[in-house]
Short mmCIF file of C-alpha atoms and ligand atoms in Angstrom, two decimals:
data_model
loop_
_atom_site.label_atom_id
_atom_site.label_comp_id
_atom_site.label_asym_id
_atom_site.label_seq_id
_atom_site.Cartn_x
_atom_site.Cartn_y
_atom_site.Cartn_z
CA MET I 1 13.78 6.44 18.06
CA ALA I 2 9.99 6.92 17.65
CA LEU I 3 8.11 4.79 20.21
CA ASP I 4 4.36 4.66 20.84
CA ARG I 5 2.71 4.29 24.17
CA TYR I 6 2.31 0.56 23.64
CA GLY I 7 6.04 0.19 23.28
CA ARG I 8 5.97 -0.31 19.51
CA ARG I 9 9.03 1.07 17.70
CA ILE I 10 7.64 2.90 14.58
CA HIS I 11 10.26 2.99 11.75
CA TYR I 12 8.37 2.37 8.55
CA LEU I 13 6.87 5.30 6.65
CA ARG I 14 4.49 5.01 3.69
CA ILE I 15 4.38 8.16 1.78
CA SER I 16 1.50 8.91 -0.56
CA LEU I 17 3.10 10.88 -3.39
CA THR I 18 -0.20 11.99 -4.83
CA ASP I 19 -3.94 11.24 -4.54
CA HIS I 20 -4.22 11.28 -8.34
CA CYS I 21 -4.47 8.03 -10.24
CA ASN I 22 -4.74 6.84 -13.87
CA LEU I 23 -7.21 4.03 -12.80
CA ARG I 24 -10.43 4.15 -10.88
CA CYS I 25 -10.57 0.76 -9.14
CA LEU I 26 -14.19 -0.03 -7.98
CA TYR I 27 -13.04 -0.74 -4.40
CA CYS I 28 -10.81 2.29 -4.02
CA MET I 29 -12.51 5.47 -5.39
CA PRO I 30 -15.65 6.71 -7.12
CA ASP I 31 -15.50 7.19 -10.87
CA ASP I 32 -16.15 10.85 -10.65
CA ILE I 33 -13.59 11.55 -7.98
CA THR I 34 -12.12 15.12 -7.89
CA PHE I 35 -8.37 15.01 -7.05
CA ARG I 36 -6.63 17.62 -5.00
CA PRO I 37 -5.00 20.62 -6.78
CA ASN I 38 -1.21 20.10 -6.91
CA ALA I 39 -0.59 23.13 -4.58
CA GLU I 40 -2.31 21.26 -1.79
CA LEU I 41 -0.01 18.32 -2.20
CA MET I 42 3.44 18.12 -0.63
CA GLN I 43 6.07 19.51 -2.98
CA ASP I 44 9.32 17.61 -3.66
CA ASP I 45 11.42 19.78 -1.27
CA GLU I 46 8.80 19.35 1.38
CA ILE I 47 8.76 15.54 1.00
CA LEU I 48 12.59 15.39 1.06
CA ARG I 49 12.70 17.56 4.18
CA LEU I 50 10.17 15.37 6.04
CA VAL I 51 12.03 12.21 4.88
CA ARG I 52 15.22 13.65 6.44
CA ILE I 53 13.54 14.32 9.70
CA PHE I 54 11.90 10.90 9.84
CA ALA I 55 15.17 9.23 8.94
CA ARG I 56 16.98 10.99 11.75
CA LEU I 57 14.18 9.73 14.05
CA GLY I 58 15.20 6.10 13.13
CA PHE I 59 12.81 5.49 10.24
CA ASP I 60 14.70 3.29 7.91
CA LYS I 61 12.04 1.75 5.73
CA PHE I 62 10.10 3.83 3.17
CA ARG I 63 7.43 2.92 0.71
CA LEU I 64 6.05 5.21 -1.93
CA THR I 65 2.42 4.85 -2.75
CA GLY I 66 -0.68 6.93 -3.51
CA GLY I 67 -2.98 7.35 -5.55
CA GLU I 68 -0.59 6.16 -8.23
CA PRO I 69 2.90 7.17 -7.36
CA THR I 70 4.18 6.92 -10.98
CA VAL I 71 1.84 9.63 -12.23
CA ARG I 72 3.63 12.15 -10.09
CA ALA I 73 5.82 14.52 -12.12
CA ASN I 74 9.46 14.14 -11.42
CA VAL I 75 8.98 10.83 -9.60
CA VAL I 76 12.45 9.48 -10.65
CA GLU I 77 14.33 12.43 -9.21
CA LEU I 78 12.23 12.27 -6.04
CA VAL I 79 13.03 8.59 -5.65
CA ARG I 80 16.74 9.44 -6.05
CA GLY I 81 16.49 12.14 -3.43
CA ILE I 82 14.79 9.81 -0.96
CA ALA I 83 17.15 6.92 -1.70
CA GLN I 84 20.20 9.15 -1.03
CA THR I 85 18.88 10.41 2.35
CA PRO I 86 21.17 9.10 5.13
CA GLY I 87 19.33 6.44 7.10
CA VAL I 88 17.01 5.27 4.38
CA ARG I 89 17.73 1.53 4.19
CA THR I 90 14.88 0.21 2.11
CA LEU I 91 12.87 2.04 -0.47
CA SER I 92 9.96 0.31 -2.24
CA MET I 93 6.80 1.32 -4.17
CA THR I 94 3.21 0.17 -4.47
CA SER I 95 1.94 0.69 -8.01
CA ASN I 96 -0.73 -0.29 -10.40
CA GLY I 97 2.07 -1.01 -12.89
CA VAL I 98 0.49 0.78 -15.87
CA LEU I 99 3.49 3.03 -16.40
CA PHE I 100 6.20 0.70 -15.28
CA SER I 101 7.41 -0.62 -18.59
CA ARG I 102 8.54 3.00 -19.22
CA LEU I 103 9.76 3.77 -15.78
CA ALA I 104 11.26 0.56 -14.28
CA LYS I 105 14.82 1.11 -15.47
CA ASP I 106 14.99 4.77 -14.36
CA LEU I 107 13.40 4.08 -11.01
CA ALA I 108 15.84 1.26 -10.32
CA GLU I 109 18.78 3.33 -11.35
CA ALA I 110 17.48 6.11 -9.05
CA GLY I 111 17.57 3.72 -6.04
CA LEU I 112 14.16 2.09 -5.91
CA GLN I 113 14.62 -1.53 -4.66
CA ARG I 114 11.32 -3.29 -4.91
CA VAL I 115 7.67 -2.93 -6.14
CA ASN I 116 4.35 -4.37 -5.04
CA PHE I 117 2.05 -4.40 -7.96
CA SER I 118 -1.70 -4.45 -7.65
CA LEU I 119 -3.41 -6.94 -9.93
CA ASP I 120 -6.82 -8.47 -9.03
CA THR I 121 -7.45 -10.64 -12.17
CA LEU I 122 -5.73 -12.11 -15.15
CA ASN I 123 -8.76 -11.68 -17.29
CA PRO I 124 -8.47 -8.51 -19.51
CA GLU I 125 -12.21 -7.79 -19.61
CA LYS I 126 -12.55 -8.24 -15.87
CA PHE I 127 -9.48 -6.05 -15.28
CA LYS I 128 -11.07 -3.29 -17.27
CA ARG I 129 -14.35 -3.61 -15.32
CA LEU I 130 -12.52 -3.55 -11.91
CA THR I 131 -10.31 -0.62 -12.79
CA ARG I 132 -12.93 1.11 -14.90
CA ARG I 133 -10.24 1.93 -17.53
CA GLY I 134 -7.13 -0.16 -17.34
CA LYS I 135 -5.40 -2.44 -19.86
CA LEU I 136 -4.12 -5.69 -18.35
CA GLU I 137 -1.42 -5.93 -20.92
CA ASP I 138 0.14 -2.63 -19.72
CA VAL I 139 0.33 -3.94 -16.18
CA TRP I 140 1.74 -7.25 -17.32
CA SER I 141 4.51 -5.57 -19.32
CA GLY I 142 5.18 -3.31 -16.38
CA ILE I 143 5.69 -6.36 -14.09
CA GLN I 144 7.95 -8.02 -16.60
CA ALA I 145 10.02 -4.73 -16.90
CA ALA I 146 10.43 -4.56 -13.15
CA GLU I 147 11.50 -8.14 -12.92
CA GLN I 148 14.06 -7.71 -15.76
CA THR I 149 15.48 -4.59 -14.09
CA GLY I 150 15.97 -6.44 -10.77
CA LEU I 151 13.20 -4.74 -8.83
CA THR I 152 12.67 -8.09 -7.05
CA PRO I 153 11.22 -10.12 -5.41
CA ILE I 154 8.07 -9.14 -7.20
CA LYS I 155 4.96 -8.93 -4.99
CA ILE I 156 1.42 -8.85 -6.39
CA ASN I 157 -1.41 -7.51 -4.29
CA ALA I 158 -4.89 -8.67 -5.08
CA VAL I 159 -7.99 -7.26 -3.36
CA VAL I 160 -10.75 -9.92 -3.45
CA VAL I 161 -14.28 -8.56 -4.19
CA ARG I 162 -17.40 -10.68 -3.86
CA ASN I 163 -19.24 -11.14 -7.21
CA HIS I 164 -16.25 -9.78 -9.11
CA ASN I 165 -13.00 -11.76 -8.83
CA GLU I 166 -13.45 -14.74 -6.45
CA GLN I 167 -12.69 -17.10 -9.31
CA ASP I 168 -9.49 -15.27 -10.10
CA VAL I 169 -8.00 -16.11 -6.73
CA VAL I 170 -7.00 -19.56 -8.02
CA ASP I 171 -5.45 -18.28 -11.29
CA LEU I 172 -3.48 -15.62 -9.38
CA ALA I 173 -2.25 -18.18 -6.78
CA ARG I 174 -1.28 -20.48 -9.70
CA LEU I 175 1.25 -17.76 -10.81
CA THR I 176 3.44 -18.78 -7.87
CA LEU I 177 3.93 -22.34 -9.15
CA GLU I 178 6.38 -21.25 -11.82
CA ARG I 179 7.46 -17.83 -10.68
CA PRO I 180 9.35 -16.71 -7.47
CA TRP I 181 6.76 -14.10 -6.70
CA GLN I 182 4.67 -13.39 -3.67
CA VAL I 183 0.99 -13.16 -4.47
CA ARG I 184 -0.87 -11.61 -1.62
CA PHE I 185 -4.56 -11.52 -1.12
CA ILE I 186 -5.96 -8.53 0.83
CA GLU I 187 -9.29 -8.32 2.59
CA MET I 188 -11.19 -5.26 1.34
CA MET I 189 -11.43 -2.53 3.96
CA PRO I 190 -14.05 0.22 4.18
CA PHE I 191 -13.25 3.96 3.76
CA ALA I 192 -14.96 6.94 2.22
CA GLY I 193 -15.71 6.97 -1.57
CA ALA I 194 -16.97 3.43 -2.04
CA THR I 195 -18.08 2.56 1.50
CA GLU I 196 -21.16 0.52 0.84
CA PHE I 197 -19.52 -1.53 -1.87
CA GLN I 198 -16.49 -2.10 0.38
CA ARG I 199 -18.71 -3.21 3.33
CA MET I 200 -21.05 -5.41 1.40
CA GLN I 201 -18.66 -7.18 -0.93
CA GLY I 202 -15.66 -8.10 1.20
CA VAL I 203 -14.29 -11.54 1.40
CA THR I 204 -12.33 -12.93 4.33
CA ALA I 205 -8.83 -14.37 4.31
CA GLY I 206 -10.33 -17.65 5.60
CA GLU I 207 -12.58 -17.92 2.54
CA ILE I 208 -9.70 -17.16 0.18
CA LYS I 209 -7.59 -19.81 1.88
CA ALA I 210 -10.30 -22.43 1.52
CA TRP I 211 -10.69 -21.72 -2.24
CA ILE I 212 -6.94 -21.97 -2.81
CA GLU I 213 -6.76 -25.24 -0.83
CA ASP I 214 -9.80 -26.65 -2.77
CA ALA I 215 -7.88 -26.11 -5.94
CA PHE I 216 -4.30 -27.11 -4.89
CA GLY I 217 -4.47 -29.06 -1.75
CA PRO I 218 -3.27 -28.12 1.78
CA LEU I 219 -1.06 -25.05 1.94
CA GLU I 220 2.18 -25.28 3.75
CA ILE I 221 2.35 -22.43 6.25
CA LEU I 222 5.84 -20.64 6.30
CA ASN I 223 7.88 -18.86 9.00
CA ASP I 224 5.90 -20.79 11.67
CA GLY I 225 2.94 -18.52 10.84
CA LYS I 226 4.91 -15.37 11.86
CA LEU I 227 3.97 -12.39 9.74
CA ASP I 228 6.02 -11.24 6.80
CA GLY I 229 5.12 -7.59 6.99
CA GLU I 230 1.32 -7.88 7.21
CA ALA I 231 0.95 -11.18 5.52
CA VAL I 232 0.80 -14.82 6.69
CA LEU I 233 2.82 -16.74 4.06
CA TYR I 234 2.03 -20.14 2.56
CA ARG I 235 3.36 -22.24 -0.23
CA LEU I 236 1.38 -24.24 -2.78
CA PRO I 237 2.75 -27.79 -3.12
CA GLY I 238 5.92 -27.60 -5.25
CA ALA I 239 5.67 -23.86 -5.90
CA LYS I 240 8.63 -21.48 -6.46
CA GLY I 241 6.84 -18.52 -5.03
CA THR I 242 4.57 -17.87 -2.04
CA VAL I 243 1.04 -16.91 -1.35
CA GLY I 244 0.27 -14.29 1.34
CA LEU I 245 -3.00 -13.62 3.20
CA ILE I 246 -3.50 -10.14 4.59
CA ALA I 247 -6.39 -10.28 7.03
CA THR I 248 -6.45 -6.62 8.14
CA VAL I 249 -10.14 -6.69 8.83
CA THR I 250 -10.63 -10.15 10.45
CA ARG I 251 -7.16 -10.57 12.13
CA PRO I 252 -5.56 -7.16 12.61
CA PHE I 253 -1.78 -7.23 13.13
CA CYS I 254 -1.51 -4.32 15.52
CA ALA I 255 1.11 -5.98 17.78
CA ASN I 256 3.49 -6.18 14.84
CA CYS I 257 2.64 -2.76 13.33
CA THR I 258 5.76 -0.58 12.89
CA ARG I 259 4.30 1.88 10.30
CA ALA I 260 2.85 5.33 9.92
CA ARG I 261 1.60 7.00 6.80
CA LEU I 262 2.13 10.45 5.29
CA THR I 263 -0.85 11.46 3.16
CA ALA I 264 -0.25 13.35 -0.07
CA ASP I 265 -1.37 16.60 1.63
CA GLY I 266 1.17 16.09 4.33
CA ARG I 267 -0.78 14.64 7.29
CA LEU I 268 0.69 11.97 9.44
CA ARG I 269 -1.88 9.10 9.62
CA LEU I 270 -1.13 6.81 12.52
CA CYS I 271 -3.37 3.84 11.55
CA LEU I 272 -4.96 3.08 8.20
CA LEU I 273 -8.31 2.27 9.76
CA ARG I 274 -8.60 5.12 12.23
CA GLU I 275 -9.26 8.79 11.27
CA LYS I 276 -6.70 10.26 13.60
CA GLU I 277 -4.14 12.48 11.65
CA VAL I 278 -1.64 15.10 12.55
CA ASP I 279 -0.93 17.97 10.15
CA LEU I 280 2.75 18.30 9.32
CA LEU I 281 2.47 20.31 6.13
CA THR I 282 0.88 23.43 7.66
CA PRO I 283 3.49 23.94 10.27
CA LEU I 284 6.24 23.18 7.73
CA ARG I 285 4.84 25.88 5.44
CA GLN I 286 4.58 28.28 8.37
CA GLY I 287 8.30 27.94 8.71
CA VAL I 288 8.78 25.95 11.80
CA SER I 289 12.21 24.46 12.58
CA ASP I 290 13.21 20.79 11.98
CA LEU I 291 13.36 20.42 15.70
CA ALA I 292 9.84 21.58 16.11
CA LEU I 293 8.64 19.28 13.34
CA ARG I 294 10.45 16.39 15.00
CA GLU I 295 8.66 17.16 18.24
CA ILE I 296 5.24 17.18 16.47
CA ILE I 297 6.05 13.78 14.95
CA VAL I 298 7.31 12.19 18.19
CA ASN I 299 4.22 13.27 19.98
CA ALA I 300 1.93 12.12 17.18
CA ILE I 301 3.65 8.70 17.10
CA TRP I 302 3.25 8.28 20.86
CA GLU I 303 -0.56 8.50 20.22
CA LYS I 304 -0.69 5.84 17.62
CA PRO I 305 -3.93 3.94 18.08
CA TRP I 306 -4.23 0.17 18.66
CA GLY I 307 -6.91 -1.79 16.83
CA HIS I 308 -9.71 -0.88 14.46
CA ARG I 309 -13.31 -0.52 15.43
CA LEU I 310 -14.96 -1.85 12.29
CA ALA I 311 -17.02 -4.44 14.21
CA GLU I 312 -18.36 -1.63 16.33
CA GLY I 313 -19.42 0.20 13.08
CA GLU I 314 -16.63 2.83 13.36
CA ILE I 315 -15.58 3.28 9.68
CA PRO I 316 -12.79 5.75 8.90
CA LEU I 317 -14.71 8.09 6.58
CA ASN I 318 -12.46 11.18 6.48
CA ARG I 319 -10.53 9.84 3.45
CA THR I 320 -10.64 7.48 0.43
CA MET I 321 -8.02 4.80 0.35
CA SER I 322 -6.26 6.57 -2.47
CA GLU I 323 -5.76 9.70 -0.40
CA ILE I 324 -4.33 7.85 2.57
CA GLY I 325 -1.86 5.72 0.60
CA GLY I 326 -2.37 1.97 0.99
N1 SAM X 1 -2.15 2.90 -7.02
C1 SAM X 1 -1.27 1.97 -6.36
C2 SAM X 1 -1.77 0.64 -6.43
O1 SAM X 1 -3.00 0.35 -6.77
O2 SAM X 1 -1.02 -0.30 -6.13
C3 SAM X 1 -1.00 2.36 -4.93
C4 SAM X 1 -2.12 2.87 -4.10
S1 SAM X 1 -3.38 1.70 -3.78
C5 SAM X 1 -4.44 2.62 -2.71
C6 SAM X 1 -2.52 0.63 -2.64
C7 SAM X 1 -3.11 -0.75 -2.41
O3 SAM X 1 -4.33 -0.51 -1.72
C8 SAM X 1 -3.42 -1.53 -3.67
O4 SAM X 1 -2.81 -2.76 -3.52
C9 SAM X 1 -4.91 -1.60 -3.62
O5 SAM X 1 -5.38 -2.80 -4.25
C10 SAM X 1 -5.28 -1.57 -2.17
N2 SAM X 1 -6.60 -1.03 -1.86
C11 SAM X 1 -7.33 -0.03 -2.43
N3 SAM X 1 -8.54 0.06 -1.86
C12 SAM X 1 -8.61 -0.87 -0.96
C13 SAM X 1 -9.64 -1.31 -0.02
N4 SAM X 1 -10.77 -0.69 0.04
N5 SAM X 1 -9.33 -2.35 0.78
C14 SAM X 1 -8.13 -2.96 0.71
N6 SAM X 1 -7.14 -2.65 -0.15
C15 SAM X 1 -7.39 -1.64 -1.00
FE1 SF4 X 2 -5.63 3.91 -8.33
FE2 SF4 X 2 -4.34 2.16 -6.73
FE3 SF4 X 2 -6.75 3.07 -6.07
FE4 SF4 X 2 -6.64 1.39 -8.12
S1 SF4 X 2 -6.15 0.94 -6.00
S2 SF4 X 2 -7.78 3.36 -8.06
S3 SF4 X 2 -4.75 2.01 -9.04
S4 SF4 X 2 -4.94 4.23 -6.19
#
């Protein structure tokens, strides 16, 4: 079992399969980003070996992310290998959905269980502006394909950006009236790559909640306000689905955090909003044993930080969001 010094049991690993992406969302990366050469990224056998070690340590929940995980070559076989690793109980993915209409069936058959799709607007023009190149219709058919294939419940993540998609919050929340989806609104966080934009144009979960309540009336809070993952869940009056608010900046959920992240270049990132990382790929490539890698992981987890320091001006600038894996 992997424990940190605050007594948190860490058993959820988010793996960034690649820092590459087929979109360039304004709030995530610069348009002219240079991606890492493939040789610097973890190879399939390296990912599978690390997953085996994490699973033996009691990690049972895995999410594949990026960059865009579906642009990774051989993603279906990689999913199969991870899903078949003893100890892996849940396997999900976060995706922009662009390639999902092609991949949903194969991914589900390989053992993927659920997907969180990122979608910040239902307006095709605005979608193109926010992603700098995407087609909303591709994402929409990707979501439909995932739903038809049983990759459910569908969750939609929307980052809310001032002067860009405030009005879209209400349209996205409305999706839950007729669909059993969870639409989650995320406070924008600052990293490298788009730092000024992220700092200046963030919107708080409190503002988002107020806009939704103005449109639909008071929200019913669910689970007595207990977090579902990182989200506080609400229901619009009479809705089939739920609305989630993820207030990572204004109300961090450190006490409930059970996660660690593996960056695409094989660093164990202990907290999204802190720069601290421990290199696993270099020792792995130097030929260390599973036991030694396990020791490195256990010691790193013990040092997992508590709390971000954004209010004190400490912004994690060693990575873009796409490199860390959201
Ligand atoms: N490409 C996939 C996608 O977009 O779903 C997976 C990677 S993306 C980095 C993971 C999540 O992080 C997405 O839901 C995205 O909207 C969110 N994200 C990206 N940049 C962010 C930022 N600066 N603050 C908050 N969330 C961000
Ligand atoms: Fe790509 Fe996801 Fe970042 Fe958008 S949020 S640029 S889809 S990695």
